[in-house]
Tab-separated table of C-alpha atoms and ligand atoms in Angstrom:
chain	number	residue	atom	x	y	z
A	30	UNK	CA	57.249	101.873	91.492
A	31	UNK	CA	60.633	103.050	92.794
A	32	UNK	CA	60.669	105.432	95.706
A	33	UNK	CA	63.105	107.233	97.951
A	34	UNK	CA	62.562	108.901	101.323
A	35	UNK	CA	64.451	111.931	102.544
A	36	UNK	CA	63.835	112.989	106.155
A	37	UNK	CA	64.797	116.040	108.193
A	38	UNK	CA	66.939	113.983	110.563
A	39	UNK	CA	65.069	114.721	113.801
A	40	UNK	CA	63.755	111.799	115.870
A	41	UNK	CA	60.137	112.026	114.666
A	42	UNK	CA	61.082	112.310	110.980
A	43	UNK	CA	63.565	109.429	111.226
A	44	UNK	CA	60.945	107.222	112.939
A	45	UNK	CA	58.357	108.097	110.289
A	46	UNK	CA	60.853	107.362	107.584
A	47	UNK	CA	61.427	103.882	109.075
A	48	UNK	CA	57.653	103.316	109.263
A	49	UNK	CA	57.401	104.380	105.628
A	50	UNK	CA	60.083	101.884	104.498
A	51	UNK	CA	58.365	99.069	106.413
A	52	UNK	CA	54.967	99.839	104.832
A	53	UNK	CA	56.511	100.323	101.399
A	54	UNK	CA	58.092	96.855	101.606
A	55	UNK	CA	54.716	95.348	102.580
A	56	UNK	CA	53.023	97.183	99.665
A	57	UNK	CA	55.613	96.055	97.128
A	58	UNK	CA	57.287	99.427	96.458
A	59	UNK	CA	60.988	99.322	95.628
A	60	UNK	CA	63.563	101.573	97.327
A	61	UNK	CA	65.860	103.248	94.805
A	62	UNK	CA	68.215	106.016	95.907
A	63	UNK	CA	69.400	106.800	92.384
A	64	UNK	CA	66.434	106.688	90.019
A	65	UNK	CA	63.267	106.987	92.136
A	66	UNK	CA	59.929	107.724	90.462
A	67	UNK	CA	58.707	109.348	93.675
A	68	UNK	CA	60.681	111.095	96.387
A	69	UNK	CA	58.905	111.427	99.716
A	70	UNK	CA	60.171	114.265	101.874
A	71	UNK	CA	59.441	113.916	105.598
A	72	UNK	CA	59.951	117.061	107.685
A	73	UNK	CA	59.035	120.516	106.442
A	74	UNK	CA	59.440	122.841	103.456
A	75	UNK	CA	63.193	122.932	104.086
A	76	UNK	CA	63.297	119.132	103.683
A	77	UNK	CA	61.509	119.450	100.336
A	78	UNK	CA	64.074	122.043	99.224
A	79	UNK	CA	66.768	119.567	100.237
A	80	UNK	CA	65.006	116.752	98.308
A	81	UNK	CA	64.692	118.972	95.227
A	82	UNK	CA	68.420	119.744	95.239
A	83	UNK	CA	69.351	116.104	95.897
A	84	UNK	CA	67.488	115.039	92.736
A	85	UNK	CA	68.139	118.219	90.728
A	86	UNK	CA	69.613	116.211	87.854
A	87	UNK	CA	66.494	114.030	87.658
A	88	UNK	CA	63.813	116.719	88.005
A	89	UNK	CA	62.031	115.827	84.772
A	90	UNK	CA	61.570	112.155	85.750
A	91	UNK	CA	61.007	112.459	89.499
A	92	UNK	CA	57.877	113.579	91.338
A	93	UNK	CA	57.751	114.719	94.949
A	94	UNK	CA	55.396	114.189	97.881
A	95	UNK	CA	55.767	116.003	101.198
A	96	UNK	CA	54.870	114.813	104.697
A	97	UNK	CA	55.137	117.414	107.440
A	98	UNK	CA	56.165	116.680	110.985
A	99	UNK	CA	55.594	120.197	112.268
A	100	UNK	CA	53.125	122.758	110.999
A	101	UNK	CA	51.531	122.451	107.563
A	102	UNK	CA	54.042	123.379	104.897
A	103	UNK	CA	53.714	124.676	101.389
A	104	UNK	CA	55.389	121.645	99.914
A	105	UNK	CA	54.544	119.202	102.706
A	106	UNK	CA	50.822	118.572	102.795
A	107	UNK	CA	50.469	115.093	104.357
A	108	UNK	CA	50.271	114.788	108.131
A	109	UNK	CA	52.525	112.306	109.916
A	110	UNK	CA	49.572	110.078	110.950
A	111	UNK	CA	48.393	109.849	107.323
A	112	UNK	CA	51.318	107.740	106.081
A	113	UNK	CA	49.236	104.495	105.811
A	114	UNK	CA	46.662	106.373	103.683
A	115	UNK	CA	49.407	107.829	101.525
A	116	UNK	CA	50.918	104.363	101.139
A	117	UNK	CA	47.616	102.859	99.891
A	118	UNK	CA	47.347	105.619	97.292
A	119	UNK	CA	50.953	105.041	96.236
A	120	UNK	CA	50.213	101.331	95.872
A	121	UNK	CA	47.186	102.086	93.632
A	122	UNK	CA	49.472	104.403	91.644
A	123	UNK	CA	52.030	101.587	91.306
A	124	UNK	CA	49.196	99.355	90.044
A	125	UNK	CA	48.327	101.757	87.240
A	126	UNK	CA	45.974	104.358	88.752
A	127	UNK	CA	47.099	107.772	87.548
A	128	UNK	CA	47.155	110.499	90.212
A	129	UNK	CA	47.110	114.207	89.368
A	130	UNK	CA	50.545	115.710	88.931
A	131	UNK	CA	50.975	119.411	89.713
A	132	UNK	CA	53.880	120.856	87.710
A	133	UNK	CA	55.315	124.128	88.952
A	134	UNK	CA	57.725	126.503	87.196
A	135	UNK	CA	61.262	126.734	88.592
A	136	UNK	CA	64.128	129.134	87.912
A	137	UNK	CA	67.175	128.536	85.765
A	138	UNK	CA	70.291	130.322	87.009
A	139	UNK	CA	73.502	130.871	85.092
A	140	UNK	CA	76.110	132.316	87.413
A	141	UNK	CA	79.266	133.712	85.831
A	142	UNK	CA	82.269	134.392	88.058
A	143	UNK	CA	85.824	135.336	87.096
A	144	UNK	CA	86.806	131.926	88.473
A	145	UNK	CA	84.193	129.872	86.603
A	146	UNK	CA	80.524	129.340	85.861
A	147	UNK	CA	77.678	127.528	87.561
A	148	UNK	CA	74.295	126.649	86.075
A	149	UNK	CA	71.611	125.379	88.378
A	150	UNK	CA	67.900	125.454	89.207
A	151	UNK	CA	66.001	126.792	92.170
A	152	UNK	CA	62.629	125.881	93.551
A	153	UNK	CA	61.882	128.882	95.798
A	154	UNK	CA	64.265	131.703	95.047
A	155	UNK	CA	67.694	133.022	94.307
A	156	UNK	CA	69.034	135.987	96.265
A	157	UNK	CA	72.094	138.142	95.930
A	158	UNK	CA	73.086	139.847	99.161
A	159	UNK	CA	76.102	141.695	100.415
A	160	UNK	CA	78.343	140.317	103.124
A	161	UNK	CA	79.643	143.793	103.954
A	162	UNK	CA	78.172	147.089	102.799
A	163	UNK	CA	75.513	147.550	100.168
A	164	UNK	CA	75.147	145.558	96.986
A	165	UNK	CA	75.793	147.515	93.821
A	166	UNK	CA	74.340	145.758	90.819
A	167	UNK	CA	72.993	146.573	87.387
A	168	UNK	CA	69.738	144.878	86.493
A	169	UNK	CA	69.096	144.271	82.785
A	170	UNK	CA	65.851	142.912	81.412
A	171	UNK	CA	66.016	141.232	78.023
A	172	UNK	CA	69.517	142.650	77.466
A	173	UNK	CA	68.398	146.254	78.103
A	174	UNK	CA	69.675	148.140	81.124
A	175	UNK	CA	66.731	148.529	83.519
A	176	UNK	CA	68.152	149.985	86.723
A	177	UNK	CA	71.222	150.359	88.893
A	178	UNK	CA	70.467	148.769	92.251
A	179	UNK	CA	71.955	149.771	95.580
A	180	UNK	CA	70.728	148.212	98.769
A	181	UNK	CA	70.756	145.004	100.764
A	182	UNK	CA	70.028	142.729	97.828
A	183	UNK	CA	67.736	141.305	95.188
A	184	UNK	CA	65.441	138.277	95.375
A	185	UNK	CA	64.286	136.398	92.276
A	186	UNK	CA	61.514	133.969	93.116
A	187	UNK	CA	59.481	131.292	91.371
A	188	UNK	CA	55.653	131.306	91.677
A	189	UNK	CA	55.725	128.563	94.347
A	190	UNK	CA	58.519	130.446	96.108
A	191	UNK	CA	56.486	133.669	96.015
A	192	UNK	CA	54.945	132.749	99.389
A	193	UNK	CA	58.392	132.362	101.002
A	194	UNK	CA	61.154	135.004	101.239
A	195	UNK	CA	59.530	137.029	98.448
A	196	UNK	CA	56.397	137.512	100.524
A	197	UNK	CA	58.407	138.865	103.452
A	198	UNK	CA	59.830	141.450	101.035
A	199	UNK	CA	56.360	142.668	100.099
A	200	UNK	CA	56.348	140.751	96.812
A	201	UNK	CA	53.134	139.441	95.369
A	202	UNK	CA	51.812	135.890	95.737
A	203	UNK	CA	51.730	134.241	92.314
A	204	UNK	CA	49.717	131.156	91.397
A	205	UNK	CA	52.105	128.418	90.165
A	206	UNK	CA	50.102	127.923	86.974
A	207	UNK	CA	51.540	131.289	85.886
A	208	UNK	CA	54.922	130.739	84.247
A	209	UNK	CA	56.835	133.704	85.551
A	210	UNK	CA	59.616	134.846	87.828
A	211	UNK	CA	59.430	137.718	90.264
A	212	UNK	CA	62.181	140.214	91.043
A	213	UNK	CA	61.862	141.819	94.482
A	214	UNK	CA	64.130	144.314	96.144
A	215	UNK	CA	65.694	143.818	99.548
A	216	UNK	CA	65.907	147.247	101.175
A	217	UNK	CA	66.881	149.320	98.151
A	218	UNK	CA	68.366	152.769	98.675
A	219	UNK	CA	66.132	155.391	97.112
A	220	UNK	CA	66.930	159.088	97.292
A	221	UNK	CA	67.798	161.924	94.919
A	222	UNK	CA	70.976	160.142	93.854
A	223	UNK	CA	69.980	156.491	93.738
A	224	UNK	CA	66.745	155.292	92.173
A	225	UNK	CA	65.226	151.863	91.697
A	226	UNK	CA	61.773	150.751	90.631
A	227	UNK	CA	60.719	150.105	94.226
A	228	UNK	CA	58.076	147.539	93.367
A	229	UNK	CA	58.281	143.864	92.428
A	230	UNK	CA	58.463	142.949	88.765
A	231	UNK	CA	56.879	139.867	87.233
A	232	UNK	CA	58.654	138.557	84.139
A	233	UNK	CA	56.988	136.061	81.794
A	234	UNK	CA	58.650	132.804	80.768
A	235	UNK	CA	60.122	134.147	77.537
A	236	UNK	CA	61.932	137.041	79.273
A	237	UNK	CA	65.190	136.977	81.198
A	238	UNK	CA	67.041	139.235	83.570
A	239	UNK	CA	70.757	139.647	84.158
A	240	UNK	CA	72.198	140.985	87.380
A	241	UNK	CA	75.723	142.388	86.931
A	242	UNK	CA	77.984	143.024	89.898
A	243	UNK	CA	79.117	146.626	89.562
A	244	UNK	CA	81.975	146.791	92.057
A	245	UNK	CA	84.392	144.459	93.766
A	246	UNK	CA	82.232	143.101	96.548
A	247	UNK	CA	81.904	140.141	98.858
A	248	UNK	CA	78.504	138.715	98.041
A	249	UNK	CA	76.372	135.922	99.395
A	250	UNK	CA	74.323	134.136	96.754
A	251	UNK	CA	71.507	132.008	98.111
A	252	UNK	CA	69.751	129.309	96.136
A	253	UNK	CA	66.802	128.124	98.234
A	254	UNK	CA	68.352	126.928	101.532
A	255	UNK	CA	71.917	126.956	100.152
A	256	UNK	CA	74.385	129.837	100.573
A	257	UNK	CA	77.417	130.427	98.369
A	258	UNK	CA	79.933	133.183	99.212
A	259	UNK	CA	81.289	134.786	96.038
A	260	UNK	CA	83.875	137.578	95.740
A	261	UNK	CA	84.383	137.573	91.957
A	262	UNK	CA	80.882	137.683	90.531
A	263	UNK	CA	80.433	138.966	87.009
A	264	UNK	CA	76.737	138.294	86.452
A	265	UNK	CA	73.757	136.033	87.066
A	266	UNK	CA	71.155	135.286	84.425
A	267	UNK	CA	67.707	134.329	85.767
A	268	UNK	CA	64.885	132.934	83.667
A	269	UNK	CA	62.001	130.525	83.968
A	270	UNK	CA	63.512	127.066	83.431
A	271	UNK	CA	62.426	124.754	80.644
A	272	UNK	CA	61.968	121.994	83.220
A	273	UNK	CA	59.264	122.042	85.870
A	274	UNK	CA	59.098	120.391	89.257
A	275	UNK	CA	56.332	117.807	89.697
A	276	UNK	CA	54.358	117.105	92.844
A	277	UNK	CA	52.048	114.101	93.061
A	278	UNK	CA	48.618	115.181	94.263
A	279	UNK	CA	47.039	111.999	95.593
A	280	UNK	CA	44.281	114.264	96.859
A	281	UNK	CA	43.409	117.845	95.939
A	282	UNK	CA	45.008	120.650	97.879
A	283	UNK	CA	44.455	123.873	95.928
A	284	UNK	CA	47.163	126.538	96.081
A	285	UNK	CA	44.806	129.178	97.478
A	286	UNK	CA	43.770	126.789	100.259
A	287	UNK	CA	47.455	126.410	101.136
A	288	UNK	CA	47.895	130.176	101.144
A	289	UNK	CA	44.848	130.655	103.336
A	290	UNK	CA	45.903	127.899	105.751
A	291	UNK	CA	49.437	129.235	106.009
A	292	UNK	CA	48.743	132.932	106.390
A	293	UNK	CA	45.158	133.489	107.459
A	294	UNK	CA	43.770	130.495	109.350
B	317	LIG	P1	63.950	128.111	107.569
B	317	LIG	O1	63.964	126.917	108.424
B	317	LIG	O2	64.416	129.426	108.115
B	317	LIG	O3	62.487	128.232	106.917
B	317	LIG	C1	61.944	129.389	106.586
B	317	LIG	C2	60.423	129.305	106.518
B	317	LIG	O4	60.076	129.399	105.151
B	317	LIG	C3	59.744	128.047	107.056
B	317	LIG	O5	58.680	128.441	107.884
B	317	LIG	C4	59.206	127.361	105.808
B	317	LIG	O6	58.011	126.633	106.029
B	317	LIG	C5	58.951	128.551	104.925
B	317	LIG	N1	58.904	128.245	103.500
B	317	LIG	C6	59.824	127.609	102.737
B	317	LIG	N2	59.387	127.533	101.476
B	317	LIG	C7	58.170	128.125	101.453
B	317	LIG	C8	57.254	128.391	100.420
B	317	LIG	N3	57.494	128.043	99.169
B	317	LIG	N4	56.125	129.057	100.741
B	317	LIG	C9	55.871	129.454	102.007
B	317	LIG	N5	56.707	129.247	103.016
B	317	LIG	C10	57.861	128.594	102.729
B	317	LIG	O7	64.849	127.850	106.286
B	317	LIG	P2	64.895	126.610	105.356
B	317	LIG	O8	64.021	125.537	105.900
B	317	LIG	O9	66.320	126.320	105.073
B	317	LIG	O10	64.209	127.224	104.072
B	317	LIG	C11	64.876	128.098	103.213
B	317	LIG	C12	63.863	129.097	102.772
B	317	LIG	O11	63.653	130.023	103.819
B	317	LIG	C13	64.297	129.932	101.593
B	317	LIG	O12	64.005	129.321	100.355
B	317	LIG	C14	63.508	131.205	101.809
B	317	LIG	O13	62.317	131.241	101.043
B	317	LIG	C15	63.121	131.186	103.265
B	317	LIG	N6	63.655	132.378	103.901
B	317	LIG	C16	62.769	133.321	104.283
B	317	LIG	C17	63.207	134.512	104.811
B	317	LIG	C18	62.208	135.532	105.198
B	317	LIG	O14	60.999	135.280	105.021
B	317	LIG	N7	62.630	136.681	105.691
B	317	LIG	C19	64.584	134.750	104.970
B	317	LIG	C20	65.457	133.762	104.580
B	317	LIG	C21	64.987	132.585	104.015
């Protein structure tokens, strides 16, 4: 089995990463930075987002495992002192034992600017926000005009990203077995002149939405932890991607347990 480790870069994560390499060598796992079967992220959810984007071109053949060095994360469910246990399970996996793989829907983005196009994937969410003033954007669903949005921005999240930024916006928490994307508003303006839906929308996998920039505006597009300033946006198409992201579940950790641990316990 070929593996790669991506750490957050702080002292604890770097030390754990070194421990992991040492154990992996002893257990006969092979380090491969280009074509790993398993990518181990050591740090927090942000490190997993980083790992996802590092291997974005190999999403269909790579599976992820997260070790957290701070508080329990949504994508990082192994504790730092559990690395030897994780290693034994990875060794059994390498020797033919098949662990459960949890596959989660992700979002396909097609960004069209006057200066070019960009197609990419996101694990948590895509947002469109204004750098100065309010965002003015037309939202179409399945090629039909749905609403004209004015406000701070729009967030389009995946089911596994529904517990992140989307949740702070009052969006709903969606189980990742549901293939959908969620559109949530960021401080929309609603009065007698401007009107938006006001609630989050959940689109199924066979639907798509297009967000058209409706004035010359300096925008900030965010894709998970990445920010891209854009001043010539034409539109962004968002839909559930054909590919999914895979997480190796060497032991069960149900989604609702994660939600409870993160927000209620
Ligand atoms: P960060 O360090 O500011 O982390 C933000 C927090 O989001 C962390 O506590 C992290 O554990 C949590 N998080 C990330 N993914 C999650 C998920 N799927 N479910 C539940 N919690 C999750 O920033 P970062 O590490 O660069 O992470 C970028 C993410 O931060 C973005 O994808 C976005 O979801 C989130 N974010 C949240 C808000 C907000 O809630 N107001 C604002 C901006 C960004």
